CSV table of C-alpha atoms in Angstrom, one decimal:
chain,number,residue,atom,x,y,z
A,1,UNK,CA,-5.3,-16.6,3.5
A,2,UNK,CA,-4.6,-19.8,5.6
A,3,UNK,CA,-3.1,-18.9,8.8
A,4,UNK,CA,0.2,-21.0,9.7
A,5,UNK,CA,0.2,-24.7,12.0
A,6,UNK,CA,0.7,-24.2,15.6
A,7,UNK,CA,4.5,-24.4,16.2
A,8,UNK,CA,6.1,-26.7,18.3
A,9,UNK,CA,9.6,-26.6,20.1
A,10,UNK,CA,9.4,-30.5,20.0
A,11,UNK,CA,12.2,-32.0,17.7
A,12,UNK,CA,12.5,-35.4,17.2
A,13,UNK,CA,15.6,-37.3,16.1
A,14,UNK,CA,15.7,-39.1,12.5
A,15,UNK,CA,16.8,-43.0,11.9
A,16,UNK,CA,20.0,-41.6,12.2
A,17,UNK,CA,19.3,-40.2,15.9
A,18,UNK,CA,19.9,-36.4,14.4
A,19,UNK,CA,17.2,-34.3,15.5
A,20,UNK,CA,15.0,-32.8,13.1
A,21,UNK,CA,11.7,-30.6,13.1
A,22,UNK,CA,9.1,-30.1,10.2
A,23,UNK,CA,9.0,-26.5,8.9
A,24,UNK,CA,6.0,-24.7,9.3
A,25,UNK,CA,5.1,-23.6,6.0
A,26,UNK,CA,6.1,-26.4,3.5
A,27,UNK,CA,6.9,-29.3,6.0
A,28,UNK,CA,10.1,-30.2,4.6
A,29,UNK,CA,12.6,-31.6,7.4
A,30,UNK,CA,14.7,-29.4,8.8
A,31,UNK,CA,17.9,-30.5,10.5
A,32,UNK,CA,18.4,-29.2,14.0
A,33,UNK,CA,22.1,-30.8,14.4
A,34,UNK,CA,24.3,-28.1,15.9
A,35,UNK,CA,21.1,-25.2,15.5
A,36,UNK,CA,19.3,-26.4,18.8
A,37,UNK,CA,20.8,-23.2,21.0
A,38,UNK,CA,18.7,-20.8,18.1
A,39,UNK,CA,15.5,-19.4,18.7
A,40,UNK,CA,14.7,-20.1,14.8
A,41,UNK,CA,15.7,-22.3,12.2
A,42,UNK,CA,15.6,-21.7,8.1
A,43,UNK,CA,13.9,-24.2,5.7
A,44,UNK,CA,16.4,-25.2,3.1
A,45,UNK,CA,13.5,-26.0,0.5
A,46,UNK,CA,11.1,-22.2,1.4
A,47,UNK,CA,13.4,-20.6,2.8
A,48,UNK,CA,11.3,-19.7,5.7
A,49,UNK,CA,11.5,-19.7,9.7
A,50,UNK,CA,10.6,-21.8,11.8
A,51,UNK,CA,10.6,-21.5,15.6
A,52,UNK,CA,12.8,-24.0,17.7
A,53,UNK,CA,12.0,-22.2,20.9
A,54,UNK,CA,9.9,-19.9,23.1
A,55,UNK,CA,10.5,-16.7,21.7
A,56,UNK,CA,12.8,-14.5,24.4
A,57,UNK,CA,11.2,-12.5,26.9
A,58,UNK,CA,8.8,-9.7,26.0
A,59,UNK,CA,8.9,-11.1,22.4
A,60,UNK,CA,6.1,-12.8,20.6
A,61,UNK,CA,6.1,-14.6,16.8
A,62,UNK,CA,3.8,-13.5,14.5
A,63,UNK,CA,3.4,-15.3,11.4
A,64,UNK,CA,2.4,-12.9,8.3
A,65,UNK,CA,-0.1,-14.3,5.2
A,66,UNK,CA,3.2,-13.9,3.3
A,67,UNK,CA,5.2,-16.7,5.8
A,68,UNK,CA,7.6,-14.1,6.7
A,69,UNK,CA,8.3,-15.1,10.1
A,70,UNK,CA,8.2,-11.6,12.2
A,71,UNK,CA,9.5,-10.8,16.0
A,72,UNK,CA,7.8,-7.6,17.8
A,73,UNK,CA,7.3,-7.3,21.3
A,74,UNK,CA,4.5,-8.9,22.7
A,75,UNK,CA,2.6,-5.7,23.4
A,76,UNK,CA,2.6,-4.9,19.8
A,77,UNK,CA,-0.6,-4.3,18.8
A,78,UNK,CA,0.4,-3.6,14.9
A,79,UNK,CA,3.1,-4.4,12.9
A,80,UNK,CA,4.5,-3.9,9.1
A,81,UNK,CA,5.5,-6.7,7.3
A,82,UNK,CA,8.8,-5.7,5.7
A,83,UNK,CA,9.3,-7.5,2.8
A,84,UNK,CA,9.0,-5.4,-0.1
A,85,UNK,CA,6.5,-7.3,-2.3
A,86,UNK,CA,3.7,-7.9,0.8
A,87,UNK,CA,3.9,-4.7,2.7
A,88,UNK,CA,1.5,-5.9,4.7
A,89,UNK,CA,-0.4,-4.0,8.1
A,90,UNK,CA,-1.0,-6.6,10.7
A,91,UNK,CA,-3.3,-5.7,13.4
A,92,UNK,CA,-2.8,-7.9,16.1
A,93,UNK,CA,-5.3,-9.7,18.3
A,94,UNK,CA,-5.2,-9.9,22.5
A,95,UNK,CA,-2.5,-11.7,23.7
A,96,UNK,CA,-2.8,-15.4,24.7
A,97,UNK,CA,-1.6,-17.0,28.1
A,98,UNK,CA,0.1,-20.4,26.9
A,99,UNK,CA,1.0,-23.5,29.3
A,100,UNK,CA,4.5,-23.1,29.7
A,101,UNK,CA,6.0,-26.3,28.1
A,102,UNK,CA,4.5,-25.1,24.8
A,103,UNK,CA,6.3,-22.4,22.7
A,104,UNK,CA,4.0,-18.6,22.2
A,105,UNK,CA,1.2,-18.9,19.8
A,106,UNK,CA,1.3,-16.3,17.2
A,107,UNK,CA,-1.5,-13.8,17.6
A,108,UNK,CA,-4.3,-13.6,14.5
A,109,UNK,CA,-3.2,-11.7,11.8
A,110,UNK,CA,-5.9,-9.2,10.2
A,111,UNK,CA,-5.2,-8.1,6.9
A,112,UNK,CA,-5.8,-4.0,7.0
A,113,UNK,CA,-8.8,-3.7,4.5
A,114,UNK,CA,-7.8,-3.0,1.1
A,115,UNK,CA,-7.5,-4.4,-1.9
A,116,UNK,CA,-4.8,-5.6,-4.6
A,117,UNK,CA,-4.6,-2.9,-7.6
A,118,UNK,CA,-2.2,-3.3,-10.4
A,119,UNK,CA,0.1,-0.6,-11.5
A,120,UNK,CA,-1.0,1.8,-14.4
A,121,UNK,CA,2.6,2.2,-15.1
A,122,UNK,CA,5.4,-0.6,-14.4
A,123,UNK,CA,2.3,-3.5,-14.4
A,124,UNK,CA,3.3,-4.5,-10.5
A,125,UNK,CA,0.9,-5.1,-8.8
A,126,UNK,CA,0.4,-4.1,-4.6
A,127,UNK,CA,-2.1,-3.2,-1.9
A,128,UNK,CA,-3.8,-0.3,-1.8
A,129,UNK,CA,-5.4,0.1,1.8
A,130,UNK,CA,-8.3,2.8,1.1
A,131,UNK,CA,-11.6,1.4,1.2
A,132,UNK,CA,-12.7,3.5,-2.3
A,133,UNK,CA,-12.0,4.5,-5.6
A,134,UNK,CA,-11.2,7.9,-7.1
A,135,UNK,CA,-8.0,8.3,-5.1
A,136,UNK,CA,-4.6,8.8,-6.0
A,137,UNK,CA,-1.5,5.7,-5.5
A,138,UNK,CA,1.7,5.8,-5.3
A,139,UNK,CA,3.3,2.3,-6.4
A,140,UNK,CA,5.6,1.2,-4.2
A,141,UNK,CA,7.7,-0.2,-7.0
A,142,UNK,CA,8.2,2.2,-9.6
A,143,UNK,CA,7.3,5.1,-6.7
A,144,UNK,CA,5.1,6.8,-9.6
A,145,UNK,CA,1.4,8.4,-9.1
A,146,UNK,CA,-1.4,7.5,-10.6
A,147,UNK,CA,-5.2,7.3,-9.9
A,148,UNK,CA,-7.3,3.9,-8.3
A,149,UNK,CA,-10.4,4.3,-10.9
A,150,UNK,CA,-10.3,6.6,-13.9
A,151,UNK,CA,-13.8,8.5,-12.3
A,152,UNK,CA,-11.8,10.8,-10.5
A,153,UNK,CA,-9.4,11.9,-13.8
A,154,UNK,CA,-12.3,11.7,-15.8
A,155,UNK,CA,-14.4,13.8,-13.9
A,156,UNK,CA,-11.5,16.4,-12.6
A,157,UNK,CA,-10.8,16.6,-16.4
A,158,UNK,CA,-14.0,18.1,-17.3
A,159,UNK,CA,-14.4,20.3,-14.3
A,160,UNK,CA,-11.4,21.9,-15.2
A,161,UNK,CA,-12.2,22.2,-19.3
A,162,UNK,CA,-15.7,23.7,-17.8
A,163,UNK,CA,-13.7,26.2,-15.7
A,164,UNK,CA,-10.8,27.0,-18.2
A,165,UNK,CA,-13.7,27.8,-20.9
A,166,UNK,CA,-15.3,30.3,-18.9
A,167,UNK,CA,-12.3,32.0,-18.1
A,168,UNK,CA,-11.9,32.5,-21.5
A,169,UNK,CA,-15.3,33.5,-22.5
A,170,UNK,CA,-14.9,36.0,-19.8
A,171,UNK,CA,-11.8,36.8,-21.2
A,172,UNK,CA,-13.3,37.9,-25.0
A,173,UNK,CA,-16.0,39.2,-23.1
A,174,UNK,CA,-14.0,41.7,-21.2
A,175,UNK,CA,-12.1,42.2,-24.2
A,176,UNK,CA,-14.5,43.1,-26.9
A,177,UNK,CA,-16.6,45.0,-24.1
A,178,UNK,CA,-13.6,47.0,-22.8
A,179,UNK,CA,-11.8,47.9,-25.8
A,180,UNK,CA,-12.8,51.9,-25.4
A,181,UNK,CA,-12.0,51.6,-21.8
A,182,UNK,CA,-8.8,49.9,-22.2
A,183,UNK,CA,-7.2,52.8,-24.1
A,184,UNK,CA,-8.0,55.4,-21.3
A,185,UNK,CA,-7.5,53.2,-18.3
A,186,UNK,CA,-4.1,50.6,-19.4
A,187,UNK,CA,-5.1,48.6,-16.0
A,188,UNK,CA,-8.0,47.4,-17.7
A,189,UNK,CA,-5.3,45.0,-19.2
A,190,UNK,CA,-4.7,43.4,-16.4
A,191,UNK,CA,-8.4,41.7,-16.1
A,192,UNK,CA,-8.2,40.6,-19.5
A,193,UNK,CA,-4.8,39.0,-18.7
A,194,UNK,CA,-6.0,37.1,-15.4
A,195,UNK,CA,-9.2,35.6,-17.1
A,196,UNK,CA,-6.9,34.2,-19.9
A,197,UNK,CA,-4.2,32.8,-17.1
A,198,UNK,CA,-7.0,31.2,-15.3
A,199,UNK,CA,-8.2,29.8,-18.3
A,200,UNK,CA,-5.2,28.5,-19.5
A,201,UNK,CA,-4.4,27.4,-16.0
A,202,UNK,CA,-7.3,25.2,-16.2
A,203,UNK,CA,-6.6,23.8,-19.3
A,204,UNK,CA,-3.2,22.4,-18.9
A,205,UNK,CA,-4.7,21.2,-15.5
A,206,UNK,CA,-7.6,19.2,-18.1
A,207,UNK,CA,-4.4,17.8,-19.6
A,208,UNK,CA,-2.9,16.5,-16.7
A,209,UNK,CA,-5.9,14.3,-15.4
A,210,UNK,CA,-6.6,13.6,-19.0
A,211,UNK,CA,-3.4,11.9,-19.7
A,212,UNK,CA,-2.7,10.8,-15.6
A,213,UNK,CA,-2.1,6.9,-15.3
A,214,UNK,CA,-4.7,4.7,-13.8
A,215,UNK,CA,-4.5,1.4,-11.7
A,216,UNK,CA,-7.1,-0.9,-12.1
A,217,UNK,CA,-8.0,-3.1,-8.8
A,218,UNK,CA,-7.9,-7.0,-9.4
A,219,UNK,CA,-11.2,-7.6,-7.8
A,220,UNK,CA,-14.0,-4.9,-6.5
A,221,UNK,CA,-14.3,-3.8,-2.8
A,222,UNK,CA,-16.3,-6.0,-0.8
């Protein structure tokens, strides 16, 4: 994403000898008349911030891809982004000295690698910061789980049909084997009852990843 235009604390009056200042993300005109004692104004067209004045002391501006203005201390070194459809992790870069008469630059913001992946279940779409598939999401907008990738369900699925068969298998096995034995020793029950547990443990566990939602990622990982 295009990082934001260097601010300025420089506002110059109109025809009309109001002062004014360009915003910093749609260069509308903003008017300054009675907003000059503010640190930040808000564009009337975007509805961004834009910064009038040095931030105050300790404080730096940090300008996020979304144009949310943000304020953190200036030895921040990472910052959310708190508006609910960016979400956002900003790593921030070393701060900068700059000459007094001109207002803080923001530090760089690096986007946290990740990737944009759209919802398997409300269609929303949001950023999902692991660097691979075959993981598990939880959408930030309908707060539901499902999997990035449909390797992992597909593959979990079949481990546990493989498992929950055997179980079962083991389960006649012991059954058909046992029979005799069973009627002297009852405990001999309870092996036959564990193997077909287990199996049908597994198998409603095959169900679940069979049927789980997956999220599809916009574009690949680089």
């Amino acid at each position: 994403a295009e990082l934001p235009p260097p601010y300025t604390a420089i506002a110059s009056p109109d025809a009309s000898g109001v002062p004014v200042i360009n915003c910093r993300v749609c260069q509308s005109l903003i008017n300054l008349d009675g907003k000059l004692h503010q640190h930040v104004v808000k564009c009337t067209v975007c509805n961004e911030a834009t910064p009038i004045k040095n931030p105050p002391s300790g404080k730096k501006y940090v300008r996020c891809q979304c144009n949310c203005l943000l304020i953190c201390k200036d030895t921040s070194r990472k910052i959310g982004c708190p508006r609910p459809n960016c979400r956002r992790i900003i790593t921030l870069g070393p701060v900068m000295l700059i000459p007094e008469e001109q207002p803080a630059q923001p530090a760089l913001p690096v986007q946290a690698d990740g990737t944009r992946v759209v919802c398997g279940h409300c269609g929303n779409t949001f950023l999902w910061m692991e660097l691979r598939f075959n993981t598990l999401a939880k959408c930030p907008h309908c707060k539901k789980i499902s999997s990035v990738g449909s390797a992992l369900p597909r593959r979990r699925c079949c481990a546990y049909i493989t498992i929950g068969m055997i179980c079962i298998f083991i389960g006649v096995g012991l059954t058909v084997g046992t029979q005799d034995f069973a009627r002297r020793f009852h405990a001999t029950y309870v092996s036959w009852a564990i193997a077909y547990l287990l199996g049908l443990i597994c198998l409603i566990r095959a169900c679940y990843w069979g049927a789980i939602k997956v999220s599809y990622p916009e574009h690949s990982f680089a």
